[in-house]
Coordinates of N, CA and C in Angstrom, one line a residue:
M14 N 28.2 132.4 109.3 CA 27.2 133.5 109.6 C 26.3 133.0 110.7
R15 N 25.7 131.9 110.5 CA 24.7 131.3 111.4 C 25.3 131.1 112.8
R16 N 26.5 130.6 112.8 CA 27.2 130.3 114.1 C 27.5 131.6 114.8
E17 N 27.9 132.7 114.1 CA 28.2 134.0 114.7 C 26.9 134.6 115.3
L18 N 25.8 134.4 114.5 CA 24.6 135.0 115.0 C 24.1 134.2 116.2
Q19 N 24.3 132.9 116.3 CA 23.9 132.1 117.4 C 24.7 132.5 118.6
E20 N 26.0 132.7 118.5 CA 26.8 133.2 119.6 C 26.4 134.6 120.1
L21 N 26.1 135.4 119.2 CA 25.7 136.8 119.5 C 24.3 136.7 120.3
L22 N 23.4 135.8 119.9 CA 22.2 135.7 120.6 C 22.4 135.1 122.0
D23 N 23.3 134.1 122.1 CA 23.6 133.5 123.4 C 24.1 134.6 124.4
E24 N 25.0 135.4 123.9 CA 25.6 136.5 124.7 C 24.5 137.5 125.1
Y25 N 23.6 137.8 124.2 CA 22.5 138.7 124.5 C 21.6 138.2 125.6
I26 N 21.3 136.9 125.5 CA 20.4 136.3 126.5 C 21.1 136.3 127.8
D27 N 22.4 135.9 127.8 CA 23.1 135.8 129.1 C 23.2 137.2 129.8
T28 N 23.1 138.3 129.1 CA 23.2 139.6 129.7 C 21.9 139.8 130.6
F29 N 20.8 139.2 130.2 CA 19.6 139.5 130.9 C 19.1 138.4 131.8
I30 N 19.4 137.1 131.5 CA 19.0 136.0 132.2 C 20.1 135.6 133.2
L31 N 19.8 135.5 134.5 CA 20.8 135.1 135.5 C 21.2 133.6 135.3
P32 N 22.5 133.3 135.4 CA 22.9 132.0 135.3 C 22.2 131.1 136.4
L33 N 22.1 129.8 136.1 CA 21.4 128.9 137.0 C 22.0 128.9 138.4
E34 N 23.3 128.9 138.5 CA 23.9 128.8 139.9 C 23.5 130.0 140.7
I35 N 23.4 131.2 140.1 CA 23.0 132.4 140.8 C 21.5 132.3 141.2
K36 N 20.7 131.8 140.3 CA 19.3 131.6 140.6 C 19.1 130.7 141.8
E37 N 19.9 129.6 141.9 CA 19.7 128.7 143.0 C 20.1 129.3 144.3
E38 N 21.1 130.2 144.3 CA 21.5 130.9 145.5 C 20.5 131.8 146.0
I39 N 19.7 132.4 145.1 CA 18.6 133.3 145.5 C 17.4 132.5 145.9
S40 N 17.1 132.6 147.2 CA 15.9 131.8 147.6 C 14.7 132.8 147.7
A41 N 13.6 132.5 147.0 CA 12.5 133.4 147.0 C 11.9 133.6 148.4
P42 N 11.7 132.6 149.2 CA 11.1 132.8 150.5 C 12.0 133.7 151.4
R43 N 13.3 133.5 151.3 CA 14.2 134.3 152.1 C 14.2 135.7 151.7
N44 N 14.3 136.0 150.4 CA 14.2 137.3 149.9 C 12.9 138.0 150.2
F45 N 11.8 137.2 150.0 CA 10.5 137.8 150.3 C 10.4 138.2 151.7
A46 N 10.9 137.4 152.6 CA 10.8 137.7 154.1 C 11.6 139.0 154.4
K47 N 12.8 139.1 153.8 CA 13.6 140.3 154.0 C 12.8 141.6 153.4
R48 N 12.3 141.5 152.2 CA 11.5 142.6 151.7 C 10.3 143.0 152.5
A49 N 9.6 141.9 152.9 CA 8.4 142.2 153.7 C 8.8 142.9 155.1
A50 N 9.9 142.4 155.7 CA 10.3 143.0 156.9 C 10.6 144.5 156.7
K51 N 11.3 144.8 155.6 CA 11.7 146.2 155.3 C 10.4 147.1 155.1
L52 N 9.4 146.5 154.4 CA 8.2 147.2 154.1 C 7.4 147.5 155.4
S53 N 7.4 146.6 156.3 CA 6.6 146.7 157.5 C 7.3 147.5 158.6
A54 N 8.6 147.7 158.5 CA 9.4 148.4 159.5 C 8.9 149.8 159.6
P55 N 8.9 150.4 160.8 CA 8.5 151.8 161.0 C 9.6 152.7 160.4
A56 N 9.2 153.9 160.0 CA 10.2 154.8 159.4 C 11.3 155.2 160.5
K57 N 12.5 155.2 160.1 CA 13.6 155.4 161.0 C 13.9 156.9 161.2
Y58 N 13.6 157.7 160.2 CA 14.0 159.1 160.3 C 12.7 159.9 160.1
D59 N 12.7 161.0 160.9 CA 11.6 161.9 160.8 C 11.5 162.6 159.4
D60 N 12.7 162.7 158.8 CA 12.8 163.4 157.5 C 12.0 162.5 156.5
E61 N 12.1 161.2 156.6 CA 11.4 160.3 155.7 C 9.9 160.5 155.8
V62 N 9.4 160.6 157.0 CA 8.0 160.8 157.2 C 7.6 162.2 156.7
E63 N 8.4 163.2 156.9 CA 8.1 164.5 156.5 C 8.1 164.6 154.9
M64 N 9.0 163.9 154.3 CA 9.1 163.9 152.9 C 7.8 163.2 152.3
L65 N 7.4 162.1 152.9 CA 6.2 161.5 152.4 C 5.0 162.4 152.5
G66 N 4.9 163.1 153.6 CA 3.8 164.0 153.8 C 3.8 165.1 152.8
K67 N 4.9 165.5 152.3 CA 5.0 166.7 151.3 C 4.9 166.2 149.9
Y68 N 4.9 164.9 149.7 CA 4.9 164.4 148.3 C 3.5 164.7 147.7
D69 N 3.6 165.4 146.5 CA 2.4 165.9 145.9 C 2.2 165.1 144.6
L70 N 1.2 164.3 144.4 CA 0.9 163.6 143.2 C 0.5 164.5 142.1
A71 N 0.8 164.1 140.9 CA 0.4 164.9 139.7 C -1.1 164.7 139.6
E72 N -1.8 165.7 139.0 CA -3.2 165.7 138.8 C -3.7 164.4 138.2
E73 N -3.0 163.9 137.2 CA -3.5 162.6 136.6 C -3.4 161.4 137.6
E74 N -2.4 161.4 138.4 CA -2.2 160.3 139.4 C -3.2 160.4 140.5
T75 N -3.6 161.6 140.9 CA -4.5 161.8 142.0 C -5.9 161.3 141.6
F76 N -6.2 161.4 140.4 CA -7.5 160.9 139.9 C -7.6 159.4 140.3
M77 N -6.6 158.7 140.2 CA -6.6 157.2 140.4 C -6.7 156.9 141.9
Y78 N -6.4 157.9 142.8 CA -6.4 157.6 144.2 C -7.6 158.2 145.0
E79 N -8.6 158.7 144.2 CA -9.8 159.2 144.9 C -10.5 158.1 145.6
E80 N -11.4 158.5 146.5 CA -12.2 157.5 147.2 C -13.0 156.7 146.1
R81 N -13.1 155.4 146.4 CA -13.7 154.5 145.4 C -15.2 155.0 145.1
S82 N -15.9 155.4 146.2 CA -17.3 155.8 146.0 C -17.4 157.0 145.2
E83 N -16.4 157.8 145.1 CA -16.4 159.1 144.3 C -16.0 158.9 142.9
V84 N -15.3 157.8 142.6 CA -14.8 157.6 141.3 C -15.9 157.2 140.3
D85 N -16.0 158.0 139.3 CA -17.0 157.7 138.2 C -16.2 156.9 137.1
M86 N -16.5 155.6 137.0 CA -15.8 154.7 136.1 C -15.8 155.2 134.7
T87 N -17.0 155.7 134.3 CA -17.1 156.2 132.9 C -16.2 157.4 132.7
A88 N -16.1 158.3 133.6 CA -15.2 159.4 133.5 C -13.7 158.9 133.4
F89 N -13.4 157.9 134.2 CA -12.0 157.4 134.3 C -11.7 156.8 132.9
I90 N -12.6 156.0 132.4 CA -12.4 155.3 131.1 C -12.3 156.4 130.0
D91 N -13.2 157.4 130.0 CA -13.1 158.4 129.0 C -11.8 159.2 129.0
R92 N -11.3 159.4 130.2 CA -10.0 160.1 130.4 C -8.8 159.4 129.7
Y93 N -8.8 158.1 129.8 CA -7.7 157.3 129.3 C -7.9 156.6 128.0
K94 N -9.1 156.5 127.5 CA -9.3 155.6 126.3 C -8.6 156.2 125.1
D95 N -8.5 157.5 124.9 CA -7.9 158.1 123.7 C -6.5 158.4 123.9
K96 N -5.9 158.0 125.0 CA -4.5 158.2 125.3 C -3.6 157.4 124.3
Y97 N -4.0 156.2 124.0 CA -3.3 155.4 123.0 C -4.2 155.0 121.9
N98 N -3.6 154.9 120.7 CA -4.3 154.4 119.6 C -4.5 152.9 119.8
D99 N -5.6 152.4 119.2 CA -5.9 151.0 119.4 C -5.0 150.2 118.4
F100 N -4.9 148.9 118.6 CA -4.1 148.0 117.8 C -4.4 148.1 116.3
Q101 N -5.7 147.9 116.0 CA -6.1 147.9 114.6 C -5.8 149.2 113.9
T102 N -6.0 150.3 114.5 CA -5.6 151.6 113.9 C -4.1 151.6 113.5
I103 N -3.3 151.2 114.5 CA -1.8 151.3 114.3 C -1.4 150.3 113.2
L104 N -2.0 149.1 113.3 CA -1.7 148.1 112.2 C -1.9 148.6 110.8
F105 N -3.1 149.1 110.6 CA -3.5 149.6 109.3 C -2.8 150.9 108.9
D106 N -2.4 151.7 109.8 CA -1.5 152.8 109.6 C -0.2 152.4 109.0
Y107 N 0.4 151.4 109.7 CA 1.7 150.8 109.3 C 1.6 150.2 107.9
I108 N 0.5 149.5 107.6 CA 0.4 148.9 106.3 C 0.3 150.0 105.2
D109 N -0.5 151.1 105.5 CA -0.6 152.2 104.6 C 0.7 152.9 104.4
K110 N 1.5 153.1 105.4 CA 2.8 153.8 105.3 C 3.7 152.9 104.5
K111 N 3.7 151.6 104.6 CA 4.6 150.7 103.9 C 4.1 150.7 102.4
G112 N 2.9 151.0 102.1 CA 2.4 151.0 100.7 C 2.2 149.6 100.2
V113 N 1.9 148.7 101.1 CA 1.7 147.3 100.7 C 0.2 146.9 100.9
K114 N -0.1 145.8 100.3 CA -1.5 145.3 100.4 C -1.6 144.5 101.7
D115 N -2.8 144.4 102.2 CA -3.1 143.6 103.4 C -2.6 142.2 103.2
S116 N -2.9 141.6 102.0 CA -2.5 140.2 101.7 C -1.0 140.0 101.8
D117 N -0.2 141.0 101.4 CA 1.2 140.9 101.5 C 1.6 140.7 103.0
I118 N 1.0 141.4 103.9 CA 1.4 141.4 105.3 C 0.9 140.1 105.9
Y119 N -0.4 139.7 105.7 CA -0.8 138.4 106.4 C -0.2 137.2 105.8
N120 N 0.2 137.2 104.5 CA 0.9 136.1 103.9 C 2.3 136.0 104.5
K121 N 3.0 137.2 104.6 CA 4.3 137.2 105.1 C 4.4 136.8 106.6
A122 N 3.3 137.1 107.3 CA 3.2 136.8 108.7 C 2.7 135.4 108.9
N123 N 2.3 134.7 107.8 CA 1.8 133.3 107.9 C 0.5 133.2 108.7
I124 N -0.4 134.2 108.4 CA -1.7 134.3 109.1 C -2.7 134.1 107.9
D125 N -3.7 133.3 108.2 CA -4.7 133.1 107.2 C -5.7 134.3 107.0
R126 N -6.3 134.4 105.9 CA -7.2 135.6 105.6 C -8.3 135.7 106.6
K127 N -8.9 134.6 107.0 CA -10.0 134.7 108.0 C -9.6 135.3 109.3
L128 N -8.4 134.9 109.8 CA -7.9 135.5 111.0 C -7.7 137.0 110.8
F129 N -7.1 137.4 109.7 CA -6.8 138.8 109.4 C -8.1 139.6 109.3
S130 N -9.2 139.0 108.8 CA -10.5 139.7 108.7 C -11.0 139.9 110.1
K131 N -10.8 138.9 111.0 CA -11.2 139.1 112.4 C -10.4 140.3 113.1
I132 N -9.1 140.3 112.8 CA -8.3 141.4 113.3 C -8.7 142.8 112.8
R133 N -9.2 142.8 111.6 CA -9.7 144.1 111.1 C -10.9 144.6 111.9
A134 N -11.7 143.7 112.5 CA -12.8 144.1 113.3 C -12.3 144.7 114.6
A135 N -12.9 145.8 115.0 CA -12.4 146.6 116.2 C -12.6 145.8 117.5
N136 N -13.4 144.8 117.6 CA -13.6 144.2 118.9 C -12.8 142.9 119.0
Y137 N -12.0 142.5 118.1 CA -11.2 141.3 118.1 C -9.8 141.6 118.8
H138 N -9.4 140.8 119.7 CA -8.1 141.0 120.4 C -7.2 139.8 120.0
P139 N -6.1 140.0 119.2 CA -5.3 139.0 118.7 C -4.3 138.5 119.8
S140 N -3.8 137.3 119.6 CA -2.8 136.7 120.6 C -1.5 137.4 120.4
K141 N -0.7 137.2 121.4 CA 0.7 137.9 121.4 C 1.5 137.4 120.2
N142 N 1.4 136.1 119.9 CA 2.1 135.5 118.8 C 1.7 136.1 117.5
T143 N 0.4 136.3 117.3 CA -0.1 136.9 116.1 C 0.4 138.4 116.0
V144 N 0.4 139.1 117.0 CA 0.9 140.5 117.0 C 2.4 140.5 116.7
I145 N 3.1 139.6 117.2 CA 4.6 139.5 117.0 C 4.8 139.1 115.5
K146 N 4.1 138.2 115.0 CA 4.3 137.8 113.6 C 3.9 139.0 112.6
L147 N 2.9 139.7 113.0 CA 2.6 140.9 112.2 C 3.7 142.0 112.2
A148 N 4.3 142.1 113.4 CA 5.4 143.1 113.6 C 6.6 142.6 112.7
F149 N 6.8 141.3 112.7 CA 7.9 140.9 111.8 C 7.6 141.1 110.3
A150 N 6.3 140.9 109.9 CA 5.9 141.1 108.6 C 6.0 142.5 108.2
L151 N 5.8 143.4 109.1 CA 5.9 144.9 108.9 C 7.3 145.4 108.9
E152 N 8.2 144.5 109.4 CA 9.7 144.8 109.6 C 9.9 146.1 110.4
L153 N 9.3 146.1 111.6 CA 9.3 147.3 112.4 C 10.7 147.4 113.2
S154 N 11.0 148.6 113.6 CA 12.2 148.8 114.4 C 11.8 148.4 115.8
E155 N 12.8 148.3 116.7 CA 12.5 147.8 118.0 C 11.6 148.7 118.8
D156 N 11.7 150.0 118.6 CA 10.8 151.0 119.3 C 9.4 150.9 118.7
D157 N 9.3 150.8 117.4 CA 8.0 150.6 116.8 C 7.3 149.3 117.2
M158 N 8.1 148.2 117.3 CA 7.6 146.9 117.7 C 7.1 147.0 119.2
D159 N 7.8 147.7 120.0 CA 7.3 147.9 121.4 C 6.0 148.6 121.5
S160 N 5.9 149.7 120.7 CA 4.6 150.4 120.7 C 3.5 149.6 120.1
F161 N 3.8 148.9 119.0 CA 2.9 148.0 118.4 C 2.3 146.9 119.4
L162 N 3.2 146.3 120.1 CA 2.8 145.3 121.1 C 2.0 145.9 122.2
E163 N 2.4 147.1 122.6 CA 1.7 147.8 123.7 C 0.3 148.2 123.3
S164 N 0.1 148.5 122.0 CA -1.2 148.9 121.6 C -2.2 147.7 121.7
A165 N -1.6 146.5 121.7 CA -2.5 145.3 121.9 C -2.4 144.7 123.3
S166 N -1.8 145.5 124.2 CA -1.7 145.2 125.6 C -0.6 144.1 125.9
Y167 N 0.4 144.0 125.1 CA 1.5 143.0 125.3 C 2.8 143.8 125.4
S168 N 3.8 143.0 125.8 CA 5.2 143.5 125.9 C 6.2 142.4 125.8
L169 N 7.4 142.8 125.6 CA 8.5 141.8 125.6 C 9.4 142.0 126.8
P170 N 9.1 141.5 127.9 CA 10.0 141.7 129.1 C 11.3 141.1 128.9
K171 N 12.3 141.5 129.6 CA 13.7 141.0 129.4 C 14.0 139.9 130.5
N172 N 13.0 139.1 130.8 CA 13.3 138.2 131.9 C 13.0 136.7 131.4
N173 N 12.8 136.5 130.1 CA 12.7 135.1 129.7 C 13.3 135.0 128.3
E174 N 13.8 133.8 127.9 CA 14.5 133.6 126.7 C 13.6 133.9 125.5
Y175 N 12.4 133.4 125.5 CA 11.5 133.6 124.3 C 11.4 135.1 123.9
D176 N 11.1 136.0 124.9 CA 10.9 137.4 124.6 C 12.3 138.0 124.2
L177 N 13.4 137.6 124.8 CA 14.7 138.1 124.5 C 15.1 137.8 123.1
I178 N 14.7 136.6 122.6 CA 15.1 136.1 121.3 C 14.3 137.0 120.3
I179 N 13.0 137.2 120.6 CA 12.2 138.0 119.7 C 12.7 139.4 119.6
R180 N 13.1 140.0 120.8 CA 13.7 141.3 120.8 C 15.0 141.4 120.0
F181 N 15.8 140.4 120.2 CA 17.1 140.2 119.5 C 16.9 140.3 118.0
C182 N 15.9 139.6 117.5 CA 15.6 139.5 116.1 C 15.2 140.9 115.6
F183 N 14.4 141.7 116.3 CA 14.1 143.0 115.9 C 15.3 143.9 115.9
L184 N 16.1 143.8 116.9 CA 17.4 144.6 117.0 C 18.3 144.4 115.8
H185 N 18.4 143.1 115.4 CA 19.3 142.7 114.3 C 18.6 142.6 113.0
K186 N 17.4 143.1 112.9 CA 16.6 143.1 111.6 C 16.5 141.7 111.0
I187 N 16.2 140.7 111.8 CA 16.0 139.4 111.3 C 14.5 139.2 111.3
F188 N 13.9 139.4 110.1 CA 12.4 139.4 110.0 C 11.9 138.2 109.3
N189 N 12.7 137.3 108.8 CA 12.2 136.1 108.2 C 11.8 135.1 109.3
L190 N 10.5 134.7 109.3 CA 10.0 133.9 110.3 C 10.7 132.5 110.4
N191 N 11.2 132.0 109.3 CA 12.0 130.7 109.4 C 13.2 130.9 110.2
D192 N 13.9 132.0 110.0 CA 15.1 132.3 110.7 C 14.8 132.6 112.2
V193 N 13.8 133.3 112.5 CA 13.3 133.5 113.9 C 13.0 132.2 114.6
N194 N 12.3 131.4 113.9 CA 11.9 130.1 114.5 C 13.1 129.2 114.7
E195 N 14.1 129.3 113.8 CA 15.3 128.5 114.0 C 16.0 129.0 115.3
L196 N 16.1 130.3 115.5 CA 16.7 130.8 116.7 C 15.9 130.4 118.0
L197 N 14.6 130.5 117.9 CA 13.8 130.1 119.0 C 14.0 128.6 119.3
D198 N 14.0 127.8 118.3 CA 14.1 126.3 118.5 C 15.5 126.0 119.0
S199 N 16.5 126.7 118.7 CA 17.9 126.4 119.2 C 18.0 126.6 120.7
H200 N 17.0 127.4 121.2 CA 17.0 127.6 122.7 C 15.8 126.9 123.3
N201 N 15.2 125.9 122.6 CA 14.1 125.1 123.1 C 12.9 125.9 123.5
C202 N 12.7 127.0 122.8 CA 11.5 127.9 123.0 C 10.4 127.5 121.9
D203 N 9.2 127.8 122.3 CA 8.1 127.6 121.3 C 8.3 128.4 120.1
I204 N 8.0 127.9 118.9 CA 8.2 128.6 117.7 C 7.0 129.4 117.4
L205 N 7.1 130.4 116.5 CA 6.0 131.2 116.0 C 5.3 130.3 115.0
D206 N 4.1 129.8 115.3 CA 3.5 128.9 114.3 C 2.7 129.6 113.3

């Protein structure tokens, strides 16, 4: 079972991470120069310029492009602050929905009580590893895990092995931190301490 899981993980990582030979062929300065030349090149077609002139930004987006002197930062913050729930609210909603005690979650996440008390305070911002360990303890689905991480201003991009392994574990419902750490260690990634 372990070997099959390891092979499945390797295949999953290979889908998102470019092989070393391909990475070496891609030279950042050469690609950067090509992209920069394209960006600075004048528009070739009148239609392109006309299309850009007709592009109408949505009301929400135009707020972001107003003159800097006219932007009231307080109004901007008020407009967006309630758009997403904060991390603490989401965490304790999940704990309530699961019908478990706080201690069950922080023990399963291998987080001490003092740190969990800090997390309970609205002004504390946990590390990405702490949020990930809590997500494992809550046994979240991949979508719920993404929302949970986003609520703490984190994400799991698909461009490095560590984040791919974490995502793989959520996809395959591998919630035991020892198993997760074993998979991370097998790819020489930092483990969740």
